[in-house]
XYZ file of C-alpha atoms in Angstrom:
564
model
C 3.771 -49.757 5.994
C 5.687 -46.493 5.732
C 6.470 -44.811 9.036
C 4.971 -41.367 9.381
C 7.501 -38.526 9.442
C 5.500 -36.462 11.959
C 3.554 -37.367 15.069
C 1.795 -34.012 15.626
C 1.083 -30.679 13.924
C 1.099 -27.165 15.392
C -0.630 -24.225 13.715
C 1.122 -20.911 14.297
C 1.257 -17.262 13.341
C 3.178 -14.179 14.500
C 1.909 -14.225 18.084
C 4.320 -11.414 19.090
C 2.035 -9.096 17.109
C -0.348 -8.922 20.038
C -2.004 -6.453 22.386
C 0.838 -7.022 24.847
C 3.068 -5.153 22.366
C 0.476 -2.500 21.579
C -0.548 -4.067 18.262
C -3.821 -5.560 17.019
C -3.737 -9.346 16.938
C -5.685 -11.139 14.205
C -6.309 -14.852 14.705
C -8.245 -15.330 11.450
C -5.274 -16.535 9.366
C -4.227 -19.179 11.878
C -7.810 -20.364 12.268
C -8.128 -20.524 8.506
C -5.122 -22.867 8.363
C -6.587 -25.201 10.967
C -9.932 -25.388 9.194
C -8.291 -25.730 5.792
C -6.048 -28.675 6.781
C -8.380 -30.281 9.325
C -9.877 -32.941 7.040
C -6.613 -34.233 5.600
C -4.762 -34.248 8.927
C -7.691 -35.876 10.705
C -7.893 -38.633 8.113
C -4.154 -39.185 8.516
C -4.603 -39.556 12.272
C -2.314 -36.632 13.153
C -3.145 -34.748 16.374
C -3.180 -30.975 15.946
C -3.073 -27.920 18.216
C -2.610 -24.195 17.907
C -0.120 -21.879 19.546
C -1.470 -18.406 20.214
C -1.133 -15.522 22.689
C -3.359 -15.287 25.734
C -5.764 -12.829 24.098
C -6.121 -15.235 21.170
C -7.228 -18.082 23.416
C -3.750 -19.617 23.634
C -1.182 -20.138 26.368
C 1.652 -17.845 25.243
C 2.310 -14.990 27.656
C 3.795 -12.465 25.243
C 4.525 -9.841 27.917
C 6.643 -12.282 29.945
C 8.388 -13.522 26.798
C 9.308 -9.935 25.881
C 10.714 -9.427 29.366
C 12.780 -12.633 29.092
C 14.122 -11.414 25.737
C 14.938 -8.030 27.312
C 12.779 -6.273 24.726
C 10.290 -3.448 25.346
C 6.624 -4.405 25.112
C 6.009 -1.919 22.284
C 5.630 -1.999 18.483
C 9.369 -1.317 18.290
C 9.942 -4.346 20.540
C 7.795 -6.467 18.211
C 9.991 -5.469 15.256
C 13.108 -6.545 17.152
C 11.429 -9.798 18.182
C 10.985 -10.637 14.484
C 14.715 -11.438 14.239
C 15.531 -12.218 17.896
C 17.040 -15.501 19.104
C 14.079 -17.372 20.603
C 15.948 -20.498 21.730
C 16.498 -19.097 25.267
C 12.698 -18.904 25.705
C 11.967 -22.176 23.883
C 9.360 -24.094 25.910
C 8.786 -21.193 28.340
C 5.784 -18.951 29.033
C 3.507 -21.109 26.897
C 5.798 -21.235 23.848
C 5.805 -24.889 22.686
C 8.959 -26.985 22.775
C 9.402 -28.095 19.174
C 10.901 -31.513 18.399
C 11.861 -33.572 15.289
C 8.419 -35.203 15.145
C 6.667 -31.846 14.910
C 5.377 -30.128 11.784
C 4.565 -26.421 12.201
C 2.133 -25.012 9.634
C 2.316 -21.252 9.922
C 0.994 -18.074 8.393
C 3.635 -15.380 7.934
C 6.218 -16.905 10.262
C 8.892 -14.412 11.270
C 12.593 -15.198 10.705
C 12.935 -15.630 14.482
C 10.218 -18.301 14.608
C 11.627 -20.104 11.573
C 15.070 -20.291 13.180
C 13.614 -21.505 16.487
C 11.655 -24.280 14.767
C 14.544 -25.353 12.525
C 17.150 -25.417 15.322
C 14.835 -27.610 17.399
C 14.853 -30.232 14.634
C 11.236 -29.600 13.640
C 9.923 -28.818 10.140
C 7.783 -25.898 9.080
C 5.489 -25.036 6.195
C 5.121 -21.241 5.980
C 2.120 -20.116 3.908
C 0.817 -16.764 2.635
C -1.248 -15.380 -0.225
C 0.942 -15.179 -3.328
C 1.818 -11.513 -4.019
C 0.703 -11.820 -7.673
C -2.941 -11.134 -6.983
C -4.090 -10.079 -10.452
C -4.898 -13.642 -11.572
C -8.469 -14.854 -11.984
C -8.161 -16.769 -8.701
C -5.805 -16.221 -5.775
C -2.887 -18.570 -5.150
C -0.805 -19.492 -2.142
C 2.938 -19.160 -1.880
C 4.805 -21.386 0.538
C 8.324 -22.091 1.800
C 9.853 -24.681 4.074
C 13.058 -25.940 5.686
C 12.156 -29.556 4.851
C 13.392 -31.053 1.537
C 10.495 -33.531 1.328
C 7.944 -30.739 1.731
C 9.876 -28.596 -0.764
C 9.698 -31.411 -3.324
C 5.939 -31.766 -2.757
C 5.514 -28.025 -3.282
C 7.636 -28.025 -6.440
C 5.516 -30.835 -7.866
C 2.486 -28.545 -7.563
C 4.189 -25.299 -8.547
C 2.070 -22.862 -10.582
C 3.540 -22.370 -14.062
C 5.198 -18.959 -14.400
C 3.387 -18.382 -17.697
C 0.066 -18.309 -15.813
C 1.047 -14.971 -14.291
C 2.329 -13.543 -17.575
C -0.883 -14.592 -19.327
C -3.174 -13.038 -16.736
C -1.183 -9.783 -16.756
C -1.474 -9.649 -20.545
C -5.224 -10.186 -20.323
C -5.561 -7.357 -17.800
C -3.500 -4.997 -19.945
C -5.793 -5.766 -22.872
C -8.834 -5.079 -20.696
C -7.570 -1.677 -19.558
C -6.389 -0.764 -23.074
C -9.942 -1.256 -24.305
C -11.842 0.262 -21.383
C -9.706 3.136 -20.130
C -7.341 5.924 -21.066
C -3.909 4.736 -22.274
C -2.015 7.103 -19.962
C -2.257 8.498 -16.447
C -3.267 12.197 -16.404
C -1.553 13.156 -19.700
C 0.458 11.046 -22.188
C 3.114 13.794 -22.331
C 3.963 13.187 -18.662
C 6.666 10.729 -17.589
C 5.336 9.216 -14.379
C 6.799 7.138 -11.571
C 4.584 5.383 -9.011
C 5.131 5.038 -5.277
C 2.903 2.472 -3.546
C 2.036 2.839 0.129
C 1.657 -0.061 2.561
C -0.201 -0.871 5.779
C 1.318 0.847 8.795
C 1.848 -2.474 10.598
C 3.358 -4.961 8.185
C 6.040 -7.615 8.602
C 7.359 -6.561 5.194
C 8.333 -3.185 6.680
C 10.696 -4.642 9.284
C 14.330 -4.215 8.238
C 17.231 -4.820 10.603
C 14.731 -5.331 13.415
C 13.213 -1.862 12.897
C 9.932 -0.803 11.309
C 10.709 1.448 8.363
C 8.625 4.391 7.144
C 8.512 6.435 3.915
C 10.278 9.327 5.680
C 13.415 7.165 5.907
C 13.664 6.690 2.111
C 13.027 10.240 0.922
C 16.582 10.670 -0.408
C 16.618 7.680 -2.819
C 13.016 8.364 -3.772
C 13.867 11.963 -4.612
C 16.569 10.700 -6.974
C 14.028 8.478 -8.713
C 11.565 11.373 -8.923
C 14.114 13.479 -10.795
C 13.932 11.067 -13.720
C 10.203 11.708 -14.289
C 7.786 14.628 -14.521
C 5.596 13.374 -11.670
C 6.038 10.964 -8.787
C 2.499 9.738 -8.121
C 1.689 8.347 -4.679
C -0.847 5.521 -4.519
C -2.012 4.918 -0.904
C -2.727 1.380 0.269
C -6.454 0.674 -0.286
C -6.975 -0.615 3.267
C -4.944 2.090 5.022
C -7.009 5.286 5.428
C -4.293 7.151 7.358
C -2.053 9.154 5.039
C 0.268 10.748 7.601
C 2.925 8.105 6.927
C 3.055 9.125 3.243
C 2.867 12.880 3.876
C 6.678 13.327 4.221
C 7.070 12.266 0.574
C 4.595 14.881 -0.634
C 6.289 17.534 1.503
C 9.843 16.717 0.464
C 9.446 16.016 -3.269
C 8.177 18.993 -5.296
C 6.919 16.976 -8.276
C 4.711 14.657 -6.180
C 1.019 14.013 -6.798
C -1.557 11.515 -5.508
C -3.949 9.070 -7.128
C -6.673 6.641 -6.145
C -6.814 4.801 -9.480
C -6.859 1.004 -9.767
C -3.396 -0.483 -9.188
C -3.390 -2.649 -12.311
C -4.753 0.143 -14.463
C -1.803 2.225 -13.253
C 0.693 -0.537 -14.061
C -0.878 -0.839 -17.530
C -0.485 2.878 -18.293
C 1.898 3.634 -21.151
C 3.469 6.688 -19.495
C 4.353 4.952 -16.189
C 8.120 4.400 -16.196
C 8.723 2.697 -12.846
C 7.096 1.458 -9.647
C 8.678 2.065 -6.242
C 7.797 1.220 -2.668
C 9.409 0.314 0.609
C 8.695 -3.379 -0.002
C 5.128 -3.662 -1.334
C 4.034 -6.864 -3.065
C 3.031 -4.628 -5.998
C 6.732 -4.562 -6.906
C 6.557 -8.302 -7.594
C 3.506 -7.723 -9.777
C 5.069 -4.803 -11.688
C 7.467 -7.159 -13.456
C 4.568 -8.849 -15.271
C 3.416 -5.460 -16.553
C 6.984 -4.798 -17.727
C 7.585 -1.927 -15.326
C 10.964 -1.540 -13.553
C 10.505 -2.021 -9.798
C 12.502 -0.368 -7.008
C 12.355 -1.769 -3.461
C 13.739 0.917 -1.132
C 14.357 -1.303 1.908
C 15.632 -4.853 2.451
C 12.887 -6.576 4.425
C 14.046 -9.091 7.043
C 11.292 -11.557 6.186
C 12.895 -12.320 2.807
C 16.540 -11.527 3.549
C 18.724 -14.586 3.040
C 20.946 -13.627 5.983
C 17.974 -13.608 8.364
C 16.441 -16.966 7.368
C 17.520 -20.560 8.098
C 20.049 -21.845 5.573
C 17.701 -24.670 4.572
C 14.748 -22.331 3.933
C 13.471 -22.649 0.373
C 12.413 -19.758 -1.824
C 8.717 -18.894 -1.982
C 6.951 -21.430 -4.226
C 3.633 -20.442 -5.842
C 0.994 -23.149 -5.466
C -2.737 -23.516 -5.846
C -5.294 -24.180 -3.094
C -4.759 -27.938 -3.358
C -2.355 -27.771 -0.380
C -5.315 -28.853 1.704
C -5.851 -32.003 -0.343
C -5.160 -35.493 0.964
C -2.527 -36.326 -1.655
C -0.393 -33.309 -0.732
C -0.481 -33.927 3.020
C 0.192 -37.648 2.571
C 3.270 -36.774 0.472
C 4.420 -34.303 3.145
C 4.010 -36.934 5.839
C 5.759 -39.649 3.826
C 2.656 -41.747 3.149
C 2.949 -42.272 -0.575
C 1.378 -45.612 -1.589
C -2.246 -46.709 -1.839
C -1.938 -49.393 0.889
C -0.783 -46.810 3.407
C -3.625 -44.528 2.384
C -6.150 -47.343 2.828
C -4.954 -47.976 6.381
C -4.974 -44.273 7.263
C -8.497 -43.779 5.924
C -9.819 -47.115 7.287
C -10.694 -48.521 3.853
C -9.801 -51.809 2.171
C -9.379 -50.354 -1.305
C -5.717 -50.584 -2.350
C -6.217 -49.532 -5.988
C -4.486 -46.332 -7.142
C -6.781 -43.377 -6.596
C -7.524 -40.519 -8.966
C -6.736 -37.153 -7.366
C -9.889 -35.053 -7.531
C -9.638 -31.402 -8.490
C -9.600 -28.898 -5.654
C -12.096 -25.975 -5.849
C -10.345 -23.183 -7.755
C -12.248 -20.493 -5.805
C -11.270 -21.857 -2.379
C -8.920 -19.012 -1.438
C -11.128 -16.327 -2.988
C -14.123 -17.467 -0.928
C -12.141 -17.711 2.297
C -10.580 -14.236 2.097
C -13.411 -12.457 0.257
C -11.111 -9.773 -1.134
C -8.888 -9.299 -4.166
C -6.481 -6.522 -3.037
C -6.884 -4.375 -6.137
C -8.113 -6.845 -8.746
C -11.381 -5.699 -10.281
C -12.364 -7.031 -13.685
C -15.249 -4.533 -13.726
C -12.984 -1.495 -13.444
C -13.305 0.948 -16.303
C -9.624 1.778 -16.135
C -7.989 5.201 -16.123
C -10.107 8.269 -16.769
C -9.647 10.536 -19.747
C -8.346 13.842 -18.399
C -9.059 17.050 -20.301
C -6.356 19.581 -21.036
C -6.990 22.959 -19.435
C -7.887 25.927 -21.666
C -6.300 29.142 -20.477
C -8.759 31.846 -19.478
C -11.754 29.516 -19.284
C -13.556 29.233 -15.904
C -14.238 25.627 -14.847
C -16.967 24.513 -12.459
C -16.494 21.257 -10.555
C -19.660 19.289 -11.143
C -20.543 15.871 -12.505
C -19.620 15.639 -16.183
C -17.408 18.744 -16.109
C -13.926 18.462 -17.689
C -12.570 19.652 -14.325
C -13.903 16.508 -12.619
C -11.067 14.566 -14.253
C -8.509 16.672 -12.379
C -9.654 15.339 -8.976
C -6.885 12.818 -8.500
C -7.205 11.856 -4.826
C -9.081 12.882 -1.678
C -12.420 13.875 -3.227
C -15.951 12.539 -3.286
C -17.840 12.377 -6.571
C -18.728 15.969 -7.590
C -22.330 17.109 -7.401
C -24.236 20.317 -8.133
C -22.410 22.150 -5.327
C -18.917 21.104 -6.391
C -16.255 18.575 -5.365
C -16.074 17.877 -1.620
C -12.781 16.967 0.029
C -12.539 13.675 1.923
C -10.053 13.313 4.747
C -7.101 15.506 5.612
C -5.514 15.798 2.180
C -6.610 16.210 -1.419
C -4.855 16.684 -4.737
C -5.528 18.248 -8.148
C -3.554 17.378 -11.287
C -4.295 19.726 -14.198
C -2.719 19.162 -17.653
C -1.609 22.442 -19.244
C -1.492 23.356 -22.929
C 1.924 23.806 -24.511
C 3.357 27.203 -23.592
C 6.464 27.091 -25.808
C 5.095 29.358 -28.570
C 3.684 31.940 -26.148
C 6.863 32.111 -24.095
C 9.012 32.638 -27.194
C 7.750 36.224 -27.406
C 9.650 39.072 -25.774
C 6.850 40.058 -23.382
C 7.182 38.314 -19.986
C 4.176 36.205 -18.987
C 2.778 34.652 -15.858
C 0.026 32.190 -15.068
C -2.603 33.476 -12.658
C -4.490 30.722 -10.846
C -7.764 31.458 -9.056
C -9.634 28.844 -7.016
C -13.004 29.469 -5.357
C -14.108 27.112 -2.594
C -16.425 26.895 0.384
C -15.537 25.468 3.803
C -18.101 23.395 5.662
C -17.103 25.015 8.974
C -15.853 28.493 9.831
C -12.964 26.913 11.723
C -11.811 24.836 8.735
C -8.368 25.853 7.504
C -7.263 24.879 4.007
C -3.546 25.037 3.263
C -2.316 24.675 -0.288
C 1.088 23.645 -1.623
C 2.511 24.066 -5.098
C 5.942 22.818 -6.280
C 6.878 21.982 -2.689
C 6.142 25.540 -1.502
C 3.326 26.663 0.784
C 1.132 29.175 -1.011
C 0.171 32.529 0.573
C -2.968 32.581 2.679
C -6.394 32.532 1.105
C -8.538 35.648 0.764
C -11.793 35.539 2.702
C -14.862 36.689 0.791
C -17.385 35.490 3.354
C -17.755 33.419 6.488
C -17.178 30.193 4.600
C -16.678 31.252 0.977
C -13.038 31.734 0.163
C -10.716 32.124 -2.765
C -7.081 31.406 -3.422
C -5.213 33.471 -5.991
C -1.559 32.960 -6.852
C 0.821 33.233 -9.765
C 3.093 30.698 -11.429
C 6.183 31.466 -13.437
C 5.472 29.537 -16.671
C 8.164 27.500 -18.378
C 8.136 25.718 -21.708
C 8.664 22.405 -19.918
C 5.754 22.726 -17.490
C 3.134 20.217 -18.563
C 0.773 20.308 -15.603
C -0.204 22.045 -12.388
C -0.261 19.909 -9.240
C -1.980 21.397 -6.192
C -2.016 19.646 -2.833
C -4.394 20.664 -0.067
C -4.176 19.960 3.664
C -7.424 20.332 5.580
C -7.397 20.976 9.318
C -9.677 22.114 12.137
C -8.289 25.415 13.414
C -10.443 25.189 16.553
C -8.962 21.854 17.630
C -5.968 23.530 19.258
C -8.324 25.695 21.340
C -9.867 22.642 22.963
C -13.159 23.013 21.112
C -14.769 19.951 19.613
C -15.905 20.191 15.988
C -19.480 19.157 15.226
C -18.351 17.722 11.868
C -15.142 16.685 10.184
C -13.337 19.635 8.569
C -13.589 19.817 4.808
C -14.183 22.108 1.875
C -16.002 22.116 -1.447
C -14.093 23.060 -4.580
C -16.377 25.174 -6.748
C -14.491 26.947 -9.548
C -11.000 27.215 -11.041
C -9.545 29.503 -13.670
C -5.998 29.747 -15.025
C -5.153 32.810 -17.099
C -2.017 33.861 -18.939
C -1.081 37.401 -17.992
C 1.611 39.841 -18.978
C 3.690 41.312 -16.197
C 2.153 44.755 -16.772
C -0.755 45.485 -14.481
C -0.522 42.213 -12.571
C 0.330 41.924 -8.899
C 3.924 40.805 -8.546
C 4.902 37.339 -7.417
C 4.921 36.772 -3.650
C 8.252 37.719 -2.047
C 10.658 34.863 -1.323
C 10.130 35.061 2.418
C 7.957 32.968 4.734
C 5.666 32.052 1.812
C 8.598 30.259 0.196
C 9.383 28.137 3.242
C 9.632 24.522 2.200
C 6.860 22.360 3.614
C 9.431 19.796 4.700
C 10.959 22.398 7.036
C 7.674 23.016 8.859
C 5.682 21.055 11.383
C 2.507 20.388 9.426
C -0.649 21.945 10.928
C 0.329 24.312 13.739
C 3.360 25.694 11.899
C 1.337 26.104 8.744
C -1.288 28.073 10.627
C 1.385 30.402 12.046
C 2.954 30.968 8.632
C -0.373 31.658 6.997
C -1.368 34.145 9.716
C 1.966 35.933 9.278
C 1.461 36.122 5.516
C -2.086 37.447 5.920
C -1.016 40.114 8.410
C 1.900 41.094 6.185
C -0.396 41.458 3.177
C -2.797 43.615 5.167
C 0.065 45.856 6.222
C 1.179 46.365 2.611
C -2.285 47.089 1.215
C -3.749 48.952 4.169
């Protein structure tokens, strides 16, 4: 009989991501692993246990471990713990003492944990959801420091053509059921994908990185396109982490469109992110991908030398034949002894349920085979007033931060909103001798008197809005037209002006966009462009809400002094 390679199994996750470090701890992934492998390991007679922090029902005292590692018990300390040397705390404060007979099955193991396990002589199997999530069913990806486990994974590797085929099918779907381009086919567009605020993929050099730290290289990428379009992470409602990009890059816009519809668009020329898994997917849609940081979790210099690359596999990791191969139990006689049967005939390996991962996680992270794809966006007609209601051509200009328009107009959702408006070609008009300008007028209604709406155009804060009533307001400004301008992008920041006074708002601040009109004017008889003074202050040079309020008050008072 073949001797088993392991005498016990430990299920693990990133337990440093716990309340002791000021972070939410989620035990679901580790518990999923135990339930998923329970049958096979139980039939093989392998004892199992879990290692978890105190708040997760385990024995690991994360606060004391952080103190022993001389790291602060903060989110910044967690990031440093991801690449710290854990051998000095091996076997202390509830952290298990790994040994050569131990197999650790983990979910998202940090480089620090992988090193600790490998240097103790133990083996690990690190598992996650494969980043290529556009396939009909989800897959796992796995890596290991054990050559026997690596060989078992390679034997079950998902064929690369599966991903190419599914991407092609999705592109065909969106070509048939949506617009072929994002906003306007004349626009060259680059995409920037946001991520969750707490993500192991954002740790680089033991520090959590943010979009503000990559503005310079992103600005260079943005110069190669007409628009850099920001796509927030679908499960991250907070947008403050992405706001520095919109403030620092004049040709930035936002979108809430389906990720794979965006990657299928013919006028999208690249995808960028700090380290989003979407960059892995972009390759299959034949879009150049730009990762702006080097994440520790996949950096060769941070991982054990014996660590394999990520290997895509199906859900059959939980099957008996895979675990018996991992444990070195390969022949039918051994299997009969382990399962207490007398049958020594070769067994047929039954198919594993293809929907196993889908059912367990109950989410597809952007995949939606019912999506109608990108919307057709109408080109603006100069001089025509547009109302924002259901079915109006203007409804297609609501790119992000809006609810579905109704009879009253389009209501903002959250603290930011964006309009992208395709313009007609101005080359012929501008070839005449008479100078021209575009006058933009927007009428809106605030839901509260204290609601302040700040607008930005081409990276510049626009002059204050004119008040025509307690809540009804209008914004009028002028744009110097150029032959190369293909669209207008307006960004709005919504704030509660009463919040700084200590008053509590009865409802979230917001506004309803009612009407928009863009007219081509000659210089004669038209109010001149705003002076290049405080109104031209770059948003990136201002502290968002309070500074904006001060600038807008100064502009309003200045305008009153000139006209009064």
